[in-house]
Amino acid sequence: MFDYDYAYGLAVRLSQSPRFTGTEGEAEARGLILEELTHSGYAPKLEEFNVKVYEVHRAELSVLSPFEEGVQASPIGFSGETTGVEARLVYIENSDRALIPSDSGWVGLATGRPSAESWRLLAKRASGLVVSEGTPYRDLSRVSVPWEWREKFGNLPAVYVSYRDAVKLLAAERVRLVLEQTYRDTLSYNIVAEKTGYKYPEEIILVTAHYDSVLGVPGATDNAGGAALAVALAKSLSDRALKRTVRFVLFGAEELGLRGSQAYVEKHKDEQKKTVLVVNLDVHGGALGSSASIVSGSKSLRSYVESKAKEMGVNLSVTEDVMSSDSTSFVWKWKVPAVNIFRASGSGSDIHTVRDSVEHLHPVAFRLIGEFTCRFLLDLANSEEVPFEKAVPDDIWKKADEYFKKRLALLEDETSS
């Protein structure tokens, strides 16, 4: 019923090059997905939206005293820019206020990327920021902060360094940081295809995944694997009679702050009450791992997910929370519940680095989780009544609200509906 070899093969093809928003790699991936959906009998549509992207021209970090040494650095997109700042290096650990100097003009060394609140403070005081990777075994992160931070908080050119280099930097007194990057507006696209229900066509089950990657990263497990799984599920359901409508949406620009899903909820806001559930697929394909789910919904929804897993003999780890993924746009803006299905795997330690590559992928990673998700969708689409409470509990919604207002700090001054 579910072709896991097909899912694996498509994930491999999508992982051949990075798919950063607005690049040729993203366009090629979009074309491939459109082609595969069309071959499965769908009539996929593109929905465009505007998004800001960045391009890095130069990123350098060097120690000036008491020794001289260059340090490999990875830029943080949208953080800021400098043609070269020379300043004393101050260890600020977890952006602890007790360690943040009262004067300005220094460069901070932090043990992790600061929260939005801390970033706001640092942008007022520091001339730059160096962020350490969390473990000695992780390659350099290739990530960004939301572009709004640059506009609202100010200029804070920031880079990642390896854990081992960060330890060496504890002995540094003065450093020179260069980060040259430019920003531009571009278009990205959501891909939409659906199988219309024959009995309850107005009731929509969304199956979602993002197909973009961070800058310069193949993004095999994040999220070529999830995009391939969504397309493979569409293929499996293409010849099945479904009572409810199942709509597949592959989002662009997730890695830039859930931009594709935000555009979707705005464009389709008249479908809020028609949407039964969002089944979101993010992080898939890791060879050795297990099946997991984050339920952003009612207790009855969690029970339904768990019962389906038990029926199939799937040892599915289920928790109740929000996920840092596109599903949270629906939970927050629409108050529509979501089931996030993902692959828990050791490959997760390479997410957002150049090592998130095809070597992590294996057909076995798509087999059980694909069969479970396919059965879950079939049963839900063909049940006469929705077998769970279609609601988002207050505690879950508050987590989604905090995610957008505090973690992403995108809409902190707005009151959501």
Coordinates of C-alpha atoms in Angstrom, one line a residue:
M1 CA 0.0 0.0 0.0
F2 CA 2.8 2.4 0.9
D3 CA 5.8 2.4 -1.4
Y4 CA 8.7 3.2 1.0
D5 CA 11.3 2.5 -1.7
Y6 CA 9.7 5.3 -3.8
A7 CA 9.8 7.7 -0.8
Y8 CA 13.5 6.9 -0.2
G9 CA 14.4 7.3 -3.9
L10 CA 12.6 10.7 -4.0
A11 CA 14.3 11.9 -0.8
V12 CA 17.7 11.0 -2.4
R13 CA 16.9 13.0 -5.5
L14 CA 15.7 16.0 -3.5
S15 CA 18.9 15.9 -1.4
Q16 CA 21.3 16.3 -4.4
S17 CA 21.7 20.0 -3.8
P18 CA 20.7 22.7 -1.2
R19 CA 17.2 24.1 -1.5
F20 CA 17.5 27.5 0.1
T21 CA 14.6 29.9 -0.6
G22 CA 14.9 31.8 -3.9
T23 CA 17.7 29.7 -5.3
E24 CA 18.0 27.4 -8.3
G25 CA 18.1 24.4 -6.0
E26 CA 14.7 25.3 -4.5
A27 CA 13.2 25.7 -8.0
E28 CA 14.6 22.4 -9.1
A29 CA 13.1 20.7 -6.1
R30 CA 9.8 22.3 -6.7
G31 CA 9.8 21.2 -10.3
L32 CA 10.5 17.6 -9.3
I33 CA 7.7 17.6 -6.7
L34 CA 5.3 19.0 -9.3
E35 CA 6.3 16.3 -11.8
E36 CA 5.8 13.5 -9.3
L37 CA 2.4 14.7 -8.1
T38 CA 1.3 15.1 -11.7
H39 CA 2.4 11.5 -12.5
S40 CA 0.3 10.3 -9.6
G41 CA -2.8 11.9 -11.1
Y42 CA -3.0 15.2 -9.2
A43 CA -3.3 18.7 -10.7
P44 CA -0.9 20.5 -8.3
K45 CA -1.0 24.3 -8.1
L46 CA 1.6 26.8 -7.0
E47 CA 0.8 29.6 -4.6
E48 CA 3.4 32.3 -4.5
F49 CA 4.3 34.6 -1.6
N50 CA 6.9 37.2 -0.9
V51 CA 9.8 36.5 1.4
K52 CA 13.1 38.1 2.4
V53 CA 16.4 36.1 1.9
Y54 CA 20.0 36.9 2.6
E55 CA 23.3 36.3 0.7
V56 CA 26.6 36.0 2.5
H57 CA 29.6 37.5 0.8
R58 CA 32.2 37.2 3.5
A59 CA 32.4 35.8 7.1
E60 CA 35.7 35.8 9.0
L61 CA 36.8 35.7 12.6
S62 CA 40.4 36.1 13.8
V63 CA 42.1 36.4 17.2
L64 CA 44.3 39.5 17.5
S65 CA 45.7 39.1 21.0
P66 CA 47.3 37.6 23.1
F67 CA 47.9 35.3 20.1
E68 CA 47.0 35.5 16.4
E69 CA 44.9 32.8 14.8
G70 CA 42.1 32.5 12.3
V71 CA 38.9 30.8 13.3
Q72 CA 36.5 29.1 11.0
A73 CA 33.1 30.9 11.3
S74 CA 29.6 30.3 9.9
P75 CA 27.4 33.4 9.4
I76 CA 24.0 33.8 11.1
G77 CA 21.7 35.1 8.4
F78 CA 20.0 38.5 9.0
S79 CA 22.0 39.1 12.1
G80 CA 23.8 42.1 10.8
E81 CA 26.8 43.2 8.9
T82 CA 30.3 44.7 9.4
T83 CA 33.2 45.2 7.1
G84 CA 35.4 44.6 10.1
V85 CA 35.1 45.3 13.8
E86 CA 38.0 44.9 16.2
A87 CA 37.1 44.7 19.8
R88 CA 37.7 42.9 23.1
L89 CA 36.0 39.5 23.4
V90 CA 33.7 39.0 26.4
Y91 CA 32.5 35.6 27.6
I92 CA 28.7 36.0 28.3
E93 CA 27.9 32.3 28.6
N94 CA 24.1 31.9 28.1
S95 CA 23.7 35.6 27.6
D96 CA 23.6 36.0 31.4
R97 CA 23.0 39.6 32.3
A98 CA 25.5 39.3 35.1
L99 CA 28.2 38.7 32.5
I100 CA 27.1 41.4 30.0
P101 CA 29.2 44.6 30.3
S102 CA 27.6 47.9 30.9
D103 CA 29.6 49.6 28.2
S104 CA 29.4 49.0 24.5
G105 CA 31.6 48.1 21.6
W106 CA 32.7 44.6 22.6
V107 CA 32.1 41.2 20.9
G108 CA 30.3 38.6 22.9
L109 CA 31.1 34.8 23.2
A110 CA 28.0 32.9 23.9
T111 CA 27.4 29.2 24.6
G112 CA 24.2 29.1 22.5
R113 CA 22.1 31.4 20.3
P114 CA 20.5 34.0 22.5
S115 CA 16.7 34.3 22.8
A116 CA 14.9 37.2 21.2
E117 CA 14.8 39.1 24.5
S118 CA 18.6 38.7 25.0
W119 CA 19.3 39.5 21.3
R120 CA 17.5 42.8 21.7
L121 CA 19.8 43.7 24.7
L122 CA 23.0 42.5 23.0
A123 CA 22.2 44.5 19.9
K124 CA 22.3 47.7 22.0
R125 CA 25.6 46.8 23.7
A126 CA 27.7 44.5 21.5
S127 CA 29.4 45.2 18.2
G128 CA 29.3 41.5 17.3
L129 CA 28.5 38.0 18.6
V130 CA 30.3 34.6 18.4
V131 CA 28.1 31.6 19.2
S132 CA 29.5 28.2 20.2
E133 CA 28.1 25.0 18.9
G134 CA 26.7 22.9 21.8
T135 CA 28.9 19.8 21.5
P136 CA 32.4 19.0 20.2
Y137 CA 30.9 16.7 17.6
R138 CA 28.7 19.0 15.7
D139 CA 29.6 20.7 12.5
L140 CA 28.9 24.4 12.0
S141 CA 25.3 25.5 11.9
R142 CA 24.0 27.3 8.8
V143 CA 21.1 29.2 10.1
S144 CA 19.5 32.6 10.4
V145 CA 17.4 34.7 12.8
P146 CA 14.2 36.2 11.6
W147 CA 14.8 39.2 9.3
E148 CA 12.6 41.2 11.6
W149 CA 15.2 41.1 14.3
R150 CA 17.6 43.1 12.2
E151 CA 15.0 45.8 11.7
K152 CA 13.6 45.9 15.2
F153 CA 16.6 45.2 17.4
G154 CA 19.5 46.6 15.3
N155 CA 22.7 45.4 13.9
L156 CA 24.4 42.5 15.6
P157 CA 26.7 40.6 13.2
A158 CA 26.9 37.1 14.5
V159 CA 28.7 33.8 13.6
Y160 CA 28.9 30.2 14.8
V161 CA 32.2 28.6 15.7
S162 CA 32.9 25.0 16.7
Y163 CA 32.8 24.0 20.3
R164 CA 36.6 23.3 20.3
D165 CA 37.4 26.7 18.8
A166 CA 35.1 28.3 21.3
V167 CA 37.1 26.7 24.1
K168 CA 40.3 28.2 22.6
L169 CA 38.6 31.6 22.4
L170 CA 38.3 31.7 26.1
A171 CA 41.9 32.7 26.1
A172 CA 41.4 35.4 23.5
E173 CA 41.4 39.1 24.5
R174 CA 40.8 40.9 21.2
V175 CA 39.2 39.6 18.0
R176 CA 38.3 40.9 14.5
L177 CA 34.9 40.0 13.1
V178 CA 33.9 40.4 9.5
L179 CA 30.4 39.6 8.2
E180 CA 29.3 41.0 4.9
Q181 CA 25.8 40.0 3.8
T182 CA 23.0 41.5 1.8
Y183 CA 19.2 41.1 1.9
R184 CA 16.6 41.1 -0.9
D185 CA 13.0 40.3 -1.5
T186 CA 12.1 37.2 -3.6
L187 CA 9.2 34.9 -4.3
S188 CA 8.7 31.4 -2.9
Y189 CA 5.9 29.0 -3.6
N190 CA 3.7 26.5 -1.7
I191 CA 2.7 23.5 -3.7
V192 CA -0.9 22.4 -3.3
A193 CA -2.5 19.2 -4.5
E194 CA -5.7 17.4 -3.2
K195 CA -7.8 14.3 -3.4
T196 CA -11.4 15.5 -3.1
G197 CA -13.6 13.5 -0.8
Y198 CA -16.8 12.0 -2.3
K199 CA -19.0 12.2 0.8
Y200 CA -17.7 15.1 3.0
P201 CA -15.6 17.1 0.5
E202 CA -15.9 20.3 2.6
E203 CA -14.0 18.6 5.5
I204 CA -10.3 18.9 4.8
I205 CA -7.3 16.9 6.2
L206 CA -4.1 18.7 5.5
V207 CA -0.8 16.7 5.0
T208 CA 2.1 19.2 5.1
A209 CA 5.9 19.2 4.8
H210 CA 8.4 21.9 3.9
Y211 CA 10.7 21.3 0.9
D212 CA 13.3 24.0 1.5
S213 CA 16.6 23.8 3.3
V214 CA 18.9 26.2 5.1
L215 CA 21.5 27.9 3.1
G216 CA 24.2 25.7 1.6
V217 CA 22.9 22.5 3.2
P218 CA 21.5 19.4 1.4
G219 CA 18.9 19.0 4.1
A220 CA 18.4 15.3 3.5
T221 CA 16.5 14.6 6.8
D222 CA 15.4 18.2 7.2
N223 CA 13.4 18.1 5.2
A224 CA 13.9 16.2 1.9
G225 CA 12.8 13.1 3.7
G226 CA 9.5 14.7 4.9
A227 CA 8.7 16.2 1.5
A228 CA 9.4 12.8 -0.1
L229 CA 7.2 11.1 2.5
A230 CA 4.3 13.5 1.7
V231 CA 4.6 13.0 -2.0
A232 CA 4.7 9.2 -1.5
L233 CA 1.6 9.3 0.7
A234 CA -0.1 11.3 -2.1
K235 CA 0.9 8.6 -4.5
S236 CA -0.5 5.9 -2.2
L237 CA -3.9 7.6 -1.8
S238 CA -4.3 8.7 -5.4
D239 CA -6.4 5.6 -6.4
R240 CA -8.3 5.3 -3.1
A241 CA -11.9 6.4 -2.5
L242 CA -11.9 9.0 0.3
K243 CA -14.9 10.4 2.1
R244 CA -13.1 13.5 3.2
T245 CA -10.8 15.7 1.2
V246 CA -7.1 15.1 1.8
R247 CA -4.9 18.1 0.7
F248 CA -1.2 17.9 0.4
V249 CA 0.7 21.2 0.9
L250 CA 4.5 21.4 0.6
F251 CA 5.7 24.7 2.0
G252 CA 8.5 26.9 0.9
A253 CA 10.7 29.1 3.3
E254 CA 10.0 27.1 6.5
E255 CA 13.6 27.6 7.5
L256 CA 13.2 31.4 7.4
G257 CA 10.5 31.4 10.1
L258 CA 7.6 29.3 8.8
R259 CA 6.9 31.8 6.0
G260 CA 5.2 29.3 3.7
S261 CA 2.7 28.1 6.3
Q262 CA 2.1 31.7 7.4
A263 CA 1.3 32.7 3.9
Y264 CA -1.0 29.7 3.6
V265 CA -3.1 30.4 6.7
E266 CA -3.6 33.9 5.5
K267 CA -4.6 33.0 2.0
H268 CA -6.9 30.2 3.1
K269 CA -8.4 31.7 6.2
D270 CA -11.9 31.1 5.0
E271 CA -11.1 27.3 5.3
Q272 CA -10.3 27.5 9.0
K273 CA -13.5 25.8 10.1
K274 CA -13.4 23.3 7.3
T275 CA -10.0 22.0 8.3
V276 CA -10.2 18.9 10.5
L277 CA -6.6 18.2 11.2
V278 CA -3.0 19.1 10.1
V279 CA -0.7 16.1 9.7
N280 CA 2.8 17.6 9.5
L281 CA 5.9 15.7 8.4
D282 CA 9.2 17.3 9.4
V283 CA 12.5 15.5 9.8
H284 CA 12.4 12.1 8.1
G285 CA 14.7 9.5 6.6
G286 CA 17.4 8.9 9.3
A287 CA 18.6 5.3 8.9
L288 CA 18.6 4.3 12.5
G289 CA 15.8 5.6 14.7
S290 CA 12.2 5.3 15.8
S291 CA 8.8 6.8 15.1
A292 CA 7.6 9.7 17.1
S293 CA 4.7 12.2 17.2
I294 CA 4.0 15.6 18.8
V295 CA 0.3 16.1 19.2
S296 CA -0.8 19.7 19.3
G297 CA -4.4 19.1 20.2
S298 CA -6.9 17.5 22.6
K299 CA -6.4 14.5 24.9
S300 CA -8.8 12.6 22.6
L301 CA -6.6 13.3 19.6
R302 CA -3.6 11.9 21.4
S303 CA -5.6 8.8 22.4
Y304 CA -6.7 8.4 18.8
V305 CA -3.1 8.6 17.6
E306 CA -1.9 6.1 20.2
S307 CA -4.7 3.7 19.5
K308 CA -3.9 3.6 15.8
A309 CA -0.3 3.0 16.6
K310 CA -1.2 0.1 18.9
E311 CA -3.5 -1.4 16.2
M312 CA -0.5 -1.6 13.8
G313 CA 2.1 -2.6 16.4
V314 CA 4.0 0.6 16.0
N315 CA 6.0 1.7 19.0
L316 CA 5.2 5.4 18.5
S317 CA 6.5 7.9 21.1
V318 CA 3.7 10.5 21.6
T319 CA 3.9 13.8 23.5
E320 CA 1.7 16.8 23.7
D321 CA 3.3 20.1 22.7
V322 CA 3.9 22.4 19.8
M323 CA 6.7 21.7 17.3
S324 CA 9.1 24.2 15.8
S325 CA 7.6 23.6 12.4
D326 CA 4.8 24.6 10.0
S327 CA 2.0 23.0 12.0
T328 CA 2.3 25.7 14.7
S329 CA 1.1 28.3 12.2
F330 CA -2.3 26.5 12.1
V331 CA -2.4 25.8 15.8
W332 CA -1.7 29.4 16.6
K333 CA -3.6 31.3 13.9
W334 CA -6.5 28.9 13.2
K335 CA -6.7 26.9 16.5
V336 CA -6.7 23.8 14.3
P337 CA -5.1 20.7 15.9
A338 CA -2.0 19.1 14.5
V339 CA -0.3 15.8 14.6
N340 CA 3.4 16.1 13.9
I341 CA 5.0 12.9 12.8
F342 CA 8.8 12.6 12.7
R343 CA 11.7 10.3 12.7
A344 CA 13.7 10.3 16.0
S345 CA 17.3 9.5 14.9
G346 CA 20.9 10.1 15.7
S347 CA 21.1 11.9 12.3
G348 CA 19.3 14.8 14.1
S349 CA 22.6 16.0 15.4
D350 CA 23.6 17.0 11.9
I351 CA 20.5 19.0 11.1
H352 CA 21.2 22.5 9.7
T353 CA 24.8 21.5 8.9
V354 CA 26.4 20.4 5.7
R355 CA 26.5 16.8 7.1
D356 CA 22.7 16.5 6.8
S357 CA 23.3 14.7 3.6
V358 CA 22.1 11.6 1.6
E359 CA 24.4 9.3 3.6
H360 CA 21.9 9.5 6.5
L361 CA 19.0 8.2 4.4
H362 CA 17.8 4.6 4.1
P363 CA 14.6 2.9 2.9
V364 CA 14.0 1.4 6.3
A365 CA 13.4 4.8 7.7
F366 CA 10.3 5.3 5.5
R367 CA 8.8 1.9 5.9
L368 CA 7.0 1.7 9.2
I369 CA 6.3 5.4 9.6
G370 CA 5.0 5.6 6.1
E371 CA 2.7 2.6 6.6
F372 CA 1.4 4.1 9.8
T373 CA 0.8 7.6 8.4
C374 CA -0.9 6.1 5.4
R375 CA -3.3 4.0 7.5
F376 CA -3.9 6.9 9.9
L377 CA -4.9 9.1 6.9
L378 CA -7.1 6.5 5.3
D379 CA -9.0 5.7 8.5
L380 CA -9.5 9.4 9.4
A381 CA -10.6 10.3 5.9
N382 CA -13.1 7.5 5.8
S383 CA -14.6 7.6 9.3
E384 CA -18.2 8.8 9.3
E385 CA -17.5 11.1 12.2
V386 CA -14.3 12.8 13.3
P387 CA -13.1 10.5 16.1
F388 CA -11.6 13.1 18.3
E389 CA -12.3 16.5 19.7
K390 CA -11.4 19.1 17.1
A391 CA -9.9 21.7 19.5
V392 CA -6.7 23.1 20.7
P393 CA -6.4 23.2 24.5
D394 CA -5.5 26.6 26.0
D395 CA -2.2 25.3 27.3
I396 CA -1.2 24.2 23.8
W397 CA -2.4 27.4 22.2
K398 CA -0.4 29.5 24.7
K399 CA 2.7 27.6 23.8
A400 CA 2.1 28.4 20.1
D401 CA 1.5 32.0 21.0
E402 CA 4.7 32.1 23.0
Y403 CA 6.6 30.5 20.1
F404 CA 5.6 33.2 17.7
K405 CA 5.8 36.2 20.1
K406 CA 8.9 35.2 22.1
R407 CA 10.9 32.6 20.3
L408 CA 10.5 34.0 16.8
A409 CA 9.5 37.4 18.0
L410 CA 7.7 38.0 14.8
L411 CA 4.4 39.4 16.0
E412 CA 5.0 40.4 19.6
D413 CA 3.0 43.5 19.4
E414 CA 0.0 42.0 17.8
T415 CA -3.0 40.4 19.4
S416 CA -3.8 37.1 17.7
S417 CA -7.3 36.0 17.1

